[in-house]
C-alpha positions as a Python dict, from the first residue, in 0.01 Angstrom:
ca = {
    (1, 'X'): (0, 0, 0),
    (2, 'X'): (-146, 340, 72),
    (3, 'X'): (-504, 284, 188),
    (4, 'X'): (-646, 577, -10),
    (5, 'X'): (-521, 418, -333),
    (6, 'X'): (-622, 58, -274),
    (7, 'X'): (-928, 74, -504),
    (8, 'X'): (-768, 283, -778),
    (9, 'X'): (-641, 136, -1105),
    (10, 'X'): (-289, -5, -1096),
    (11, 'X'): (-139, 257, -1330),
    (12, 'X'): (-283, 541, -1122),
    (13, 'X'): (-146, 386, -800),
    (14, 'X'): (198, 349, -957),
    (15, 'X'): (195, 711, -1075),
    (16, 'X'): (80, 842, -736),
    (17, 'X'): (356, 649, -557),
    (18, 'X'): (621, 754, -808),
    (19, 'X'): (691, 399, -929),
    (20, 'X'): (828, 336, -1280),
    (21, 'X'): (618, 155, -1540),
    (22, 'X'): (708, -188, -1673),
    (23, 'X'): (833, -28, -1996),
    (24, 'X'): (1058, 209, -1797),
    (25, 'X'): (1198, -81, -1592),
    (26, 'X'): (1268, -285, -1907),
    (27, 'X'): (1444, 7, -2077),
    (28, 'X'): (1654, 69, -1765),
    (29, 'X'): (1751, -298, -1753),
    (30, 'X'): (1849, -289, -2122),
    (31, 'X'): (2065, 19, -2064),
    (32, 'X'): (2239, -141, -1766),
    (33, 'X'): (2307, -457, -1969),
    (34, 'X'): (2447, -255, -2261),
    (35, 'X'): (2673, -61, -2021),
    (36, 'X'): (2806, -389, -1881),
    (37, 'X'): (2870, -532, -2229),
    (38, 'X'): (3040, -216, -2360),
    (39, 'X'): (3264, -186, -2053),
    (40, 'X'): (3361, -553, -2048),
    (41, 'X'): (3185, -625, -1720),
    (42, 'X'): (2962, -886, -1883),
    (43, 'X'): (3093, -1115, -2153),
    (44, 'X'): (2855, -1240, -2422),
    (45, 'X'): (2888, -1476, -2715),
    (46, 'X'): (2809, -1302, -3045),
    (47, 'X'): (2630, -1616, -3164),
    (48, 'X'): (2369, -1567, -2890),
    (49, 'X'): (2258, -1226, -3021),
    (50, 'X'): (1910, -1203, -3172),
    (51, 'X'): (1814, -902, -3383),
    (52, 'X'): (1455, -778, -3364),
    (53, 'X'): (1292, -542, -3612),
    (54, 'X'): (1074, -268, -3469),
    (55, 'X'): (812, -296, -3744),
    (56, 'X'): (677, -637, -3654),
    (57, 'X'): (875, -758, -3354),
    (58, 'X'): (1005, -1060, -3544),
    (59, 'X'): (1362, -1179, -3537),
    (60, 'X'): (1592, -1161, -3835),
    (61, 'X'): (1924, -1324, -3897),
    (62, 'X'): (1849, -1611, -3661),
    (63, 'X'): (2072, -1909, -3740),
    (64, 'X'): (1957, -2152, -3475),
    (65, 'X'): (1736, -2439, -3578),
    (66, 'X'): (1428, -2547, -3388),
    (67, 'X'): (1285, -2200, -3344),
    (68, 'X'): (1031, -2241, -3625),
    (69, 'X'): (859, -1927, -3749),
    (70, 'X'): (944, -1674, -3483),
}
């Protein structure tokens, strides 16, 4: 770690060092996964898909039992 930044807040240190945020890393990972699925690099079972609404973050269309109120 750069010594001048050791007592700064984490987000400021990340920005100063040019590191991506957690949200950016998650979005990048999602894009890479979608690329792999679309191009047939990664095979998935359609039954394993879970749809999430943006309004409340809850799942919809979940058929599996044992999940309770998600």
